[in-house]
mmCIF file of C-alpha atoms and ligand atoms in Angstrom:
data_model
loop_
_atom_site.group_PDB
_atom_site.id
_atom_site.type_symbol
_atom_site.label_atom_id
_atom_site.label_comp_id
_atom_site.label_asym_id
_atom_site.label_seq_id
_atom_site.Cartn_x
_atom_site.Cartn_y
_atom_site.Cartn_z
ATOM 1 C CA MET A 226 40.514 -6.489 21.584
ATOM 2 C CA ARG A 227 43.342 -4.033 21.789
ATOM 3 C CA GLY A 228 44.255 -2.431 25.222
ATOM 4 C CA ARG A 229 46.883 -2.572 27.885
ATOM 5 C CA MET A 230 46.472 -5.790 29.516
ATOM 6 C CA PRO A 231 49.091 -7.777 31.604
ATOM 7 C CA ARG A 232 51.283 -9.961 29.413
ATOM 8 C CA PRO A 233 49.199 -13.478 29.244
ATOM 9 C CA LEU A 234 50.859 -16.100 31.362
ATOM 10 C CA ALA A 235 52.682 -18.634 29.003
ATOM 11 C CA ASP A 236 49.536 -20.849 29.559
ATOM 12 C CA VAL A 237 47.333 -19.533 26.943
ATOM 13 C CA ALA A 238 44.523 -21.752 28.108
ATOM 14 C CA GLY A 239 44.456 -19.112 31.107
ATOM 15 C CA ILE A 240 43.049 -16.288 29.032
ATOM 16 C CA VAL A 241 39.430 -16.761 27.998
ATOM 17 C CA LEU A 242 37.118 -14.540 25.943
ATOM 18 C CA SER A 243 33.643 -14.635 27.157
ATOM 19 C CA LEU A 244 30.733 -14.659 24.904
ATOM 20 C CA HIS A 245 27.354 -13.000 26.365
ATOM 21 C CA SER A 246 24.549 -14.031 24.143
ATOM 22 C CA ILE A 247 21.206 -11.701 23.853
ATOM 23 C CA LYS A 248 19.705 -13.781 26.922
ATOM 24 C CA HIS A 249 23.007 -12.875 29.162
ATOM 25 C CA THR A 250 24.101 -16.230 29.196
ATOM 26 C CA VAL A 251 28.073 -16.174 29.374
ATOM 27 C CA ALA A 252 30.048 -18.827 27.721
ATOM 28 C CA PRO A 253 33.791 -18.818 27.679
ATOM 29 C CA VAL A 254 35.247 -19.345 23.917
ATOM 30 C CA GLY A 255 38.210 -21.269 23.371
ATOM 31 C CA ILE A 256 40.963 -20.876 20.509
ATOM 32 C CA TYR A 257 39.990 -22.992 17.455
ATOM 33 C CA ARG A 258 42.032 -22.672 14.499
ATOM 34 C CA GLY A 259 39.697 -21.456 11.623
ATOM 35 C CA LYS A 260 37.316 -20.430 13.985
ATOM 36 C CA TYR A 261 38.599 -18.237 16.995
ATOM 37 C CA GLU A 262 42.100 -17.433 16.582
ATOM 38 C CA TRP A 263 44.619 -14.847 18.114
ATOM 39 C CA ALA A 264 45.052 -11.824 15.759
ATOM 40 C CA ASN A 265 48.648 -10.732 16.784
ATOM 41 C CA GLU A 266 49.806 -13.742 18.990
ATOM 42 C CA ASN A 267 53.382 -12.827 18.262
ATOM 43 C CA SER A 268 53.328 -9.210 18.651
ATOM 44 C CA PRO A 269 56.640 -7.908 19.649
ATOM 45 C CA VAL A 270 54.519 -5.496 21.965
ATOM 46 C CA GLY A 271 53.050 -8.166 23.466
ATOM 47 C CA GLY A 272 49.629 -8.094 25.610
ATOM 48 C CA ASP A 273 47.451 -7.852 22.391
ATOM 49 C CA CYS A 274 44.433 -9.987 22.903
ATOM 50 C CA SER A 275 42.870 -9.295 19.522
ATOM 51 C CA LEU A 276 40.732 -12.173 18.369
ATOM 52 C CA TRP A 277 39.916 -13.248 14.824
ATOM 53 C CA VAL A 278 36.306 -14.566 14.577
ATOM 54 C CA ARG A 279 36.354 -16.531 11.463
ATOM 55 C CA SER A 280 33.305 -17.669 9.659
ATOM 56 C CA ALA A 281 30.910 -15.496 11.637
ATOM 57 C CA THR A 282 27.788 -17.076 12.212
ATOM 58 C CA LEU A 283 24.477 -15.906 13.618
ATOM 59 C CA GLN A 284 23.832 -18.678 15.777
ATOM 60 C CA LEU A 285 27.483 -18.599 17.330
ATOM 61 C CA ASP A 286 28.713 -15.404 17.167
ATOM 62 C CA ASP A 287 25.969 -12.870 17.170
ATOM 63 C CA GLY A 288 25.851 -10.792 20.463
ATOM 64 C CA GLN A 289 28.076 -9.083 23.096
ATOM 65 C CA TRP A 290 31.608 -10.088 23.233
ATOM 66 C CA GLN A 291 33.727 -9.206 26.075
ATOM 67 C CA CYS A 292 37.694 -9.947 26.924
ATOM 68 C CA GLN A 293 38.655 -11.000 30.311
ATOM 69 C CA VAL A 294 41.861 -11.870 31.643
ATOM 70 C CA THR A 295 42.919 -13.760 34.304
ATOM 71 C CA ALA A 296 45.295 -12.067 37.302
ATOM 72 C CA SER A 297 48.969 -12.301 36.556
ATOM 73 C CA ASN A 298 49.293 -14.372 39.683
ATOM 74 C CA TYR A 299 46.898 -15.868 42.121
ATOM 75 C CA ASP A 300 47.834 -13.459 44.759
ATOM 76 C CA VAL A 301 47.560 -10.415 42.502
ATOM 77 C CA GLN A 302 44.245 -8.553 41.997
ATOM 78 C CA ASP A 303 45.070 -7.348 38.261
ATOM 79 C CA ALA A 304 42.215 -9.457 36.521
ATOM 80 C CA LEU A 305 40.615 -7.355 34.067
ATOM 81 C CA SER A 306 37.370 -7.277 31.849
ATOM 82 C CA SER A 307 36.908 -5.041 28.797
ATOM 83 C CA PRO A 308 33.473 -3.207 28.342
ATOM 84 C CA PRO A 309 31.247 -5.396 25.998
ATOM 85 C CA ALA A 310 31.533 -5.020 22.310
ATOM 86 C CA ALA A 311 28.414 -5.863 20.168
ATOM 87 C CA LEU A 312 28.970 -8.003 17.019
ATOM 88 C CA ALA A 313 26.038 -8.475 14.887
ATOM 89 C CA VAL A 314 25.912 -10.960 12.498
ATOM 90 C CA ARG A 315 24.022 -9.424 9.327
ATOM 91 C CA VAL A 316 21.399 -11.727 7.690
ATOM 92 C CA PRO A 317 19.706 -10.254 4.525
ATOM 93 C CA PRO A 318 15.887 -10.338 5.192
ATOM 94 C CA GLN A 319 13.566 -11.895 2.442
ATOM 95 C CA SER A 320 12.365 -9.582 0.131
ATOM 96 C CA PRO A 321 9.375 -7.208 1.415
ATOM 97 C CA ARG A 322 5.967 -8.229 0.785
ATOM 98 C CA ILE A 323 2.873 -6.229 0.590
ATOM 99 C CA LEU A 324 -0.278 -7.676 2.700
ATOM 100 C CA PHE A 325 -3.652 -5.951 2.343
ATOM 101 C CA ASN A 326 -7.111 -7.305 4.217
ATOM 102 C CA GLY A 327 -5.080 -10.203 5.585
ATOM 103 C CA SER A 328 -3.595 -11.614 2.620
ATOM 104 C CA HIS A 329 -0.090 -11.433 0.704
ATOM 105 C CA ILE A 330 -0.533 -9.263 -2.475
ATOM 106 C CA LEU A 331 1.034 -11.077 -5.423
ATOM 107 C CA PRO A 332 3.031 -9.348 -8.099
ATOM 108 C CA GLY A 333 1.060 -7.365 -10.612
ATOM 109 C CA GLN A 334 -2.058 -7.928 -8.106
ATOM 110 C CA ASN A 335 -4.019 -4.643 -7.467
ATOM 111 C CA ILE A 336 -5.576 -3.344 -4.336
ATOM 112 C CA THR A 337 -9.088 -2.284 -4.618
ATOM 113 C CA VAL A 338 -10.509 0.334 -2.178
ATOM 114 C CA PRO A 339 -13.712 2.735 -2.781
ATOM 115 C CA ALA A 340 -12.676 6.259 -3.222
ATOM 116 C CA GLY A 341 -13.045 8.171 -0.151
ATOM 117 C CA SER A 342 -12.261 5.084 2.184
ATOM 118 C CA ARG A 343 -9.080 4.373 4.180
ATOM 119 C CA ALA A 344 -7.129 1.444 3.549
ATOM 120 C CA THR A 345 -4.684 -0.324 6.002
ATOM 121 C CA VAL A 346 -1.710 -1.928 4.129
ATOM 122 C CA VAL A 347 0.921 -3.822 5.615
ATOM 123 C CA CYS A 348 4.491 -4.448 4.407
ATOM 124 C CA GLU A 349 6.716 -6.941 5.883
ATOM 125 C CA ALA A 350 10.456 -8.156 5.696
ATOM 126 C CA ARG A 351 11.276 -10.863 7.476
ATOM 127 C CA TYR A 352 14.079 -12.923 8.775
ATOM 128 C CA GLY A 353 16.861 -10.321 8.732
ATOM 129 C CA ASN A 354 19.107 -9.068 11.191
ATOM 130 C CA PRO A 355 19.197 -6.274 11.989
ATOM 131 C CA PRO A 356 15.663 -5.508 11.263
ATOM 132 C CA ALA A 357 15.153 -3.864 7.772
ATOM 133 C CA TYR A 358 14.080 -0.465 7.666
ATOM 134 C CA ILE A 359 10.620 0.113 5.723
ATOM 135 C CA GLU A 360 9.513 3.148 3.526
ATOM 136 C CA TRP A 361 6.201 3.709 1.537
ATOM 137 C CA TYR A 362 5.799 5.693 -1.804
ATOM 138 C CA LEU A 363 3.237 6.435 -4.028
ATOM 139 C CA GLU A 364 4.847 6.731 -7.544
ATOM 140 C CA LYS A 365 7.760 9.151 -6.551
ATOM 141 C CA GLU A 366 6.135 10.444 -3.298
ATOM 142 C CA ARG A 367 7.194 9.565 -0.070
ATOM 143 C CA LEU A 368 4.441 8.582 2.304
ATOM 144 C CA THR A 369 4.634 8.447 6.077
ATOM 145 C CA ALA A 370 3.552 5.175 7.695
ATOM 146 C CA TRP A 371 1.713 5.021 10.721
ATOM 147 C CA SER A 372 4.244 2.872 12.641
ATOM 148 C CA GLN A 373 7.049 0.336 11.969
ATOM 149 C CA THR A 374 7.613 -2.680 14.471
ATOM 150 C CA ASN A 375 10.469 -5.165 14.525
ATOM 151 C CA ALA A 376 9.913 -8.170 16.561
ATOM 152 C CA SER A 377 12.044 -11.340 16.765
ATOM 153 C CA GLU A 378 11.258 -14.262 14.925
ATOM 154 C CA VAL A 379 9.395 -16.793 16.875
ATOM 155 C CA GLU A 380 11.105 -19.829 15.379
ATOM 156 C CA ARG A 381 14.411 -17.966 15.056
ATOM 157 C CA PRO A 382 14.679 -15.501 17.788
ATOM 158 C CA ARG A 383 18.026 -14.127 16.490
ATOM 159 C CA VAL A 384 16.497 -12.784 13.526
ATOM 160 C CA TRP A 385 13.930 -9.776 12.923
ATOM 161 C CA ALA A 386 10.268 -9.520 11.512
ATOM 162 C CA SER A 387 10.151 -5.724 10.398
ATOM 163 C CA ARG A 388 6.289 -4.716 9.624
ATOM 164 C CA SER A 389 5.601 -1.156 8.512
ATOM 165 C CA VAL A 390 1.403 -0.068 8.640
ATOM 166 C CA LEU A 391 0.288 2.351 6.494
ATOM 167 C CA GLU A 392 -2.982 4.262 6.561
ATOM 168 C CA LEU A 393 -3.823 4.882 3.079
ATOM 169 C CA GLY A 394 -6.602 7.496 2.221
ATOM 170 C CA ALA A 395 -8.099 6.502 -1.326
ATOM 171 C CA THR A 396 -8.622 9.132 -3.520
ATOM 172 C CA ARG A 397 -9.974 9.048 -7.548
ATOM 173 C CA SER A 398 -6.424 10.892 -8.246
ATOM 174 C CA ALA A 399 -4.347 7.544 -6.925
ATOM 175 C CA HIS A 400 -6.455 5.263 -9.537
ATOM 176 C CA GLY A 401 -3.905 3.626 -11.157
ATOM 177 C CA ARG A 402 -0.914 4.630 -9.614
ATOM 178 C CA GLN A 403 1.575 2.449 -8.047
ATOM 179 C CA LEU A 404 2.223 1.902 -4.399
ATOM 180 C CA ALA A 405 5.661 0.605 -3.484
ATOM 181 C CA CYS A 406 6.973 -0.848 -0.198
ATOM 182 C CA ARG A 407 11.025 -0.228 0.145
ATOM 183 C CA ALA A 408 13.044 -2.419 2.395
ATOM 184 C CA HIS A 409 16.211 -1.341 3.164
ATOM 185 C CA HIS A 410 18.978 -3.544 4.667
ATOM 186 C CA PRO A 411 22.914 -3.371 4.509
ATOM 187 C CA SER A 412 22.951 -6.875 3.555
ATOM 188 C CA TYR A 413 20.998 -6.772 0.195
ATOM 189 C CA PRO A 414 22.952 -6.313 -2.883
ATOM 190 C CA ALA A 415 23.701 -2.507 -3.844
ATOM 191 C CA PRO A 416 21.549 -0.152 -3.889
ATOM 192 C CA TYR A 417 20.835 -1.916 -0.380
ATOM 193 C CA TYR A 418 17.186 -1.818 -0.789
ATOM 194 C CA LYS A 419 14.226 -4.019 -2.310
ATOM 195 C CA ASP A 420 10.736 -2.863 -3.337
ATOM 196 C CA SER A 421 7.606 -4.810 -3.577
ATOM 197 C CA TYR A 422 4.941 -2.945 -5.912
ATOM 198 C CA THR A 423 1.096 -3.041 -6.154
ATOM 199 C CA MET A 424 -1.456 -1.101 -8.197
ATOM 200 C CA LEU A 425 -3.915 0.854 -6.748
ATOM 201 C CA ASP A 426 -7.616 0.249 -8.180
ATOM 202 C CA VAL A 427 -9.833 3.107 -6.786
ATOM 203 C CA THR A 428 -13.478 2.159 -7.210
ATOM 204 C CA PHE A 429 -15.874 5.433 -7.757
ATOM 205 C CA ALA A 430 -19.470 5.663 -9.153
ATOM 206 C CA PRO A 431 -19.904 6.955 -12.365
ATOM 207 C CA VAL A 432 -20.706 10.664 -13.086
ATOM 208 C CA VAL A 433 -22.878 10.887 -16.236
ATOM 209 C CA SER A 434 -23.251 13.660 -18.663
ATOM 210 C CA ILE A 435 -24.477 14.135 -22.399
ATOM 211 C CA VAL A 436 -22.047 15.927 -24.557
ATOM 212 C CA GLY A 437 -23.540 17.378 -27.844
ATOM 213 C CA ALA A 438 -26.705 18.189 -26.528
ATOM 214 C CA ASP A 439 -26.207 22.144 -26.014
ATOM 215 C CA THR A 440 -29.209 24.356 -26.783
ATOM 216 C CA SER A 441 -27.439 25.698 -30.041
ATOM 217 C CA SER A 442 -26.936 22.486 -31.642
ATOM 218 C CA LEU A 443 -30.221 21.145 -30.865
ATOM 219 C CA GLY A 444 -32.183 24.324 -31.873
ATOM 220 C CA SER A 445 -30.966 24.165 -35.301
ATOM 221 C CA LEU A 446 -32.015 20.849 -36.454
ATOM 222 C CA GLU A 447 -33.589 20.352 -39.495
ATOM 223 C CA GLU A 448 -36.122 16.914 -39.963
ATOM 224 C CA GLY A 449 -34.894 14.847 -42.705
ATOM 225 C CA SER A 450 -31.404 16.273 -43.367
ATOM 226 C CA SER A 451 -29.658 17.378 -40.048
ATOM 227 C CA SER A 452 -27.500 14.815 -38.323
ATOM 228 C CA LEU A 453 -26.880 14.618 -34.324
ATOM 229 C CA THR A 454 -24.442 12.507 -32.600
ATOM 230 C CA LEU A 455 -24.845 12.324 -28.541
ATOM 231 C CA GLU A 456 -22.343 10.971 -26.487
ATOM 232 C CA CYS A 457 -22.721 9.885 -23.136
ATOM 233 C CA LYS A 458 -19.795 10.627 -20.642
ATOM 234 C CA ALA A 459 -19.886 8.253 -17.686
ATOM 235 C CA ASP A 460 -16.451 8.271 -16.089
ATOM 236 C CA GLY A 461 -16.639 5.298 -13.347
ATOM 237 C CA ASN A 462 -14.561 2.426 -11.965
ATOM 238 C CA PRO A 463 -15.250 -0.181 -12.818
ATOM 239 C CA ALA A 464 -16.110 1.286 -16.330
ATOM 240 C CA PRO A 465 -19.816 1.575 -16.365
ATOM 241 C CA TYR A 466 -22.093 -0.145 -18.928
ATOM 242 C CA ILE A 467 -23.949 2.525 -21.245
ATOM 243 C CA TRP A 468 -26.786 2.358 -23.081
ATOM 244 C CA TRP A 469 -29.524 5.019 -24.492
ATOM 245 C CA THR A 470 -33.391 5.072 -23.936
ATOM 246 C CA ARG A 471 -36.201 7.252 -25.197
ATOM 247 C CA ASN A 472 -39.119 7.446 -23.190
ATOM 248 C CA GLY A 473 -37.916 4.329 -21.035
ATOM 249 C CA GLN A 474 -37.388 2.464 -24.239
ATOM 250 C CA VAL A 475 -33.953 1.009 -24.969
ATOM 251 C CA ILE A 476 -32.842 2.341 -28.467
ATOM 252 C CA ALA A 477 -29.203 1.544 -28.201
ATOM 253 C CA THR A 478 -26.639 -0.546 -26.473
ATOM 254 C CA ASN A 479 -23.535 -0.274 -28.692
ATOM 255 C CA GLY A 480 -21.611 2.277 -26.715
ATOM 256 C CA PRO A 481 -21.592 5.658 -25.581
ATOM 257 C CA LYS A 482 -22.500 7.738 -29.277
ATOM 258 C CA LEU A 483 -25.727 7.652 -30.352
ATOM 259 C CA MET A 484 -25.922 8.777 -33.904
ATOM 260 C CA LEU A 485 -29.439 10.404 -35.408
ATOM 261 C CA ALA A 486 -28.877 10.550 -39.128
ATOM 262 C CA PRO A 487 -30.910 12.202 -40.414
ATOM 263 C CA VAL A 488 -33.033 13.453 -37.299
ATOM 264 C CA MET A 489 -36.622 12.574 -37.493
ATOM 265 C CA ARG A 490 -39.667 14.290 -35.844
ATOM 266 C CA ASN A 491 -40.372 11.295 -33.774
ATOM 267 C CA HIS A 492 -36.525 11.172 -32.083
ATOM 268 C CA SER A 493 -37.573 14.172 -29.975
ATOM 269 C CA ASP A 494 -39.397 13.263 -26.575
ATOM 270 C CA PRO A 495 -43.079 13.442 -27.242
ATOM 271 C CA PRO A 496 -44.561 15.338 -24.429
ATOM 272 C CA ARG A 497 -46.210 13.224 -21.583
ATOM 273 C CA VAL A 498 -48.656 14.827 -18.716
ATOM 274 C CA THR A 499 -46.899 14.450 -15.447
ATOM 275 C CA TRP A 500 -49.527 15.708 -13.234
ATOM 276 C CA VAL A 501 -53.125 16.770 -13.383
ATOM 277 C CA GLY A 502 -54.549 18.251 -9.970
ATOM 278 C CA PRO A 503 -55.560 18.931 -7.682
ATOM 279 C CA ASP A 504 -57.102 15.399 -7.520
ATOM 280 C CA THR A 505 -58.855 13.228 -10.305
ATOM 281 C CA VAL A 506 -62.096 14.108 -9.158
ATOM 282 C CA VAL A 507 -62.611 17.536 -7.816
ATOM 283 C CA GLU A 508 -65.815 18.753 -5.869
ATOM 284 C CA ALA A 509 -66.998 22.375 -5.633
ATOM 285 C CA ASN A 510 -69.728 24.465 -4.367
ATOM 286 C CA LEU A 511 -71.591 26.370 -6.754
ATOM 287 C CA PHE A 512 -70.255 29.624 -8.139
ATOM 288 C CA SER A 513 -67.040 28.921 -5.923
ATOM 289 C CA GLN A 514 -63.619 29.200 -7.801
ATOM 290 C CA VAL A 515 -61.762 26.098 -8.380
ATOM 291 C CA THR A 516 -57.995 25.886 -9.838
ATOM 292 C CA LEU A 517 -56.967 23.058 -12.259
ATOM 293 C CA GLU A 518 -53.460 22.421 -12.843
ATOM 294 C CA CYS A 519 -51.664 20.236 -15.961
ATOM 295 C CA LYS A 520 -48.119 19.694 -16.208
ATOM 296 C CA ALA A 521 -46.011 17.964 -18.719
ATOM 297 C CA ASP A 522 -42.660 16.988 -19.853
ATOM 298 C CA GLY A 523 -41.229 17.160 -23.529
ATOM 299 C CA ASN A 524 -38.804 18.209 -25.401
ATOM 300 C CA PRO A 525 -39.395 20.711 -27.175
ATOM 301 C CA ALA A 526 -41.268 22.311 -24.457
ATOM 302 C CA PRO A 527 -44.939 21.297 -24.699
ATOM 303 C CA SER A 528 -47.982 24.091 -25.149
ATOM 304 C CA TYR A 529 -51.146 23.291 -23.152
ATOM 305 C CA GLN A 530 -54.863 23.282 -24.283
ATOM 306 C CA TRP A 531 -57.765 22.250 -21.818
ATOM 307 C CA PHE A 532 -60.976 20.524 -23.393
ATOM 308 C CA HIS A 533 -64.161 20.393 -21.921
ATOM 309 C CA LYS A 534 -66.704 17.914 -23.387
HETATM 310 C C1 NAG B 38 -11.675 -8.633 2.642
HETATM 311 O O1 NAG B 38 -11.354 -9.977 2.231
HETATM 312 C C2 NAG B 38 -12.620 -10.846 2.652
HETATM 313 C C3 NAG B 38 -12.622 -11.973 2.202
HETATM 314 O O2 NAG B 38 -11.220 -12.600 2.501
HETATM 315 C C4 NAG B 38 -13.731 -9.763 1.876
HETATM 316 O O3 NAG B 38 -14.871 -10.466 1.940
HETATM 317 C C5 NAG B 38 -13.830 -8.564 2.034
HETATM 318 O O4 NAG B 38 -14.783 -7.852 0.762
HETATM 319 C C6 NAG B 38 -12.367 -8.238 1.814
HETATM 320 N N1 NAG B 38 -12.518 -6.687 2.356
HETATM 321 C C7 NAG B 38 -11.775 -5.557 1.304
HETATM 322 C C8 NAG B 38 -11.729 -4.135 1.977
HETATM 323 O O5 NAG B 38 -11.345 -6.020 0.258
HETATM 324 C C1 NAG B 39 12.983 -1.299 13.578
HETATM 325 O O1 NAG B 39 14.141 -1.476 13.067
HETATM 326 C C2 NAG B 39 14.803 -0.051 12.152
HETATM 327 C C3 NAG B 39 15.616 -0.723 11.177
HETATM 328 O O2 NAG B 39 17.051 -1.015 12.121
HETATM 329 C C4 NAG B 39 14.826 1.315 13.128
HETATM 330 O O3 NAG B 39 14.891 2.195 12.156
HETATM 331 C C5 NAG B 39 13.702 1.456 13.890
HETATM 332 O O4 NAG B 39 13.869 2.459 14.618
HETATM 333 C C6 NAG B 39 13.409 0.264 14.435
HETATM 334 N N1 NAG B 39 11.783 0.459 15.223
HETATM 335 C C7 NAG B 39 11.441 0.339 16.411
HETATM 336 C C8 NAG B 39 10.006 0.404 16.986
HETATM 337 O O5 NAG B 39 12.304 -0.533 17.055
HETATM 338 C C1 NAG B 40 -5.310 -3.398 -12.019
HETATM 339 O O1 NAG B 40 -6.112 -2.249 -12.104
HETATM 340 C C2 NAG B 40 -5.923 -1.595 -13.620
HETATM 341 C C3 NAG B 40 -6.505 -0.020 -12.979
HETATM 342 O O2 NAG B 40 -7.590 0.175 -12.774
HETATM 343 C C4 NAG B 40 -6.709 -2.488 -14.219
HETATM 344 O O3 NAG B 40 -6.249 -1.884 -15.874
HETATM 345 C C5 NAG B 40 -5.671 -3.620 -14.439
HETATM 346 O O4 NAG B 40 -6.522 -4.563 -15.283
HETATM 347 C C6 NAG B 40 -5.986 -4.432 -13.059
HETATM 348 N N1 NAG B 40 -5.305 -5.654 -12.777
HETATM 349 C C7 NAG B 40 -5.553 -6.756 -12.148
HETATM 350 C C8 NAG B 40 -4.589 -7.733 -12.362
HETATM 351 O O5 NAG B 40 -6.682 -6.626 -11.747
HETATM 352 C C1 NAG B 41 -39.579 7.565 -36.813
HETATM 353 O O1 NAG B 41 -40.480 7.671 -38.055
HETATM 354 C C2 NAG B 41 -40.175 7.200 -39.566
HETATM 355 C C3 NAG B 41 -41.183 7.663 -40.591
HETATM 356 O O2 NAG B 41 -41.218 8.795 -40.197
HETATM 357 C C4 NAG B 41 -40.194 5.635 -39.044
HETATM 358 O O3 NAG B 41 -39.780 5.031 -40.403
HETATM 359 C C5 NAG B 41 -39.355 5.285 -37.791
HETATM 360 O O4 NAG B 41 -39.541 3.640 -37.594
HETATM 361 C C6 NAG B 41 -40.022 5.989 -36.616
HETATM 362 N N1 NAG B 41 -39.108 5.783 -35.526
HETATM 363 C C7 NAG B 41 -39.482 5.391 -34.256
HETATM 364 C C8 NAG B 41 -38.484 5.015 -33.358
HETATM 365 O O5 NAG B 41 -40.748 5.098 -34.199
#
């Protein structure tokens, strides 16, 4: 430390530098060659108490330093103390790691979440000093974390565990996209950050539609010569299993395309009576009026006839 200090007495042992650890315990530091050395011992100006701290270690040197100078004589009140200077011995944290649902996500592993739900994802960068600064990215888009906390490691109190908590709203559009946690630290090699990745696997129920069944293509079919290809579009995650049925009978299980070549009369849905009412037995008074109803499904639309035996 530089400053206007009284010239030290010839007895160098009379000058002490004190180390204040985080716990504010104070220990004087002596001069040891190769560890703590005067920086400008032979300075012509004199009074320069600058100190070399060599081979800095977290355990010995991290903390607040203060230069104290004893009085120039026992009856002179000119003792001095410098303001404290913080010395941070930097330690690179471990690479960041992503946690989901209480377990670490290994490289290449996915996070599976249902669409519409919220997922809590944690990223931690441990054993660093100072604490790492954590950011989140969905592909190139920067996300805002809910919070970052820095806690000193229980078994090594001079280094820090940084934890960032992200509340992620899972949408279908996020499916298959990369989520990255980035820890910044000046002791990492350039560019001074490290990333950890996972891929989002957003599950959603399939939406089903049939392609090729529009009325114009269905209305111009000729039995025995036309062909018809129907495709079942079912977009879902995980990929749905698709099969075709006619009148409840499974007719194809080999994928989303159904080819009817050539089309036959019996490819259409035969009509099926779905409702006869108002009841199976209808009682009515003589000369009163009764309405009977018949409903049926079919393709093409069925025509109706009533029979009386
Ligand atoms: C979390 O893990 C437990 C078992 O470890 C599992 O039963 C549960 O389904 C998981 N929850 C999510 C949202 O993945
Ligand atoms: C944790 O450490 C980072 C990096 O040093 C800092 O940016 C952040 O403000 C700290 N957070 C808290 C809550 O102390
Ligand atoms: C991760 O999800 C993608 C997209 O759904 C999928 O293609 C891939 O097989 C999954 N990987 C693992 C390891 O589950
Ligand atoms: C449809 O009718 C043809 C004869 O016209 C017959 O060979 C075929 O088995 C029938 N298919 C079904 C599913 O009933």
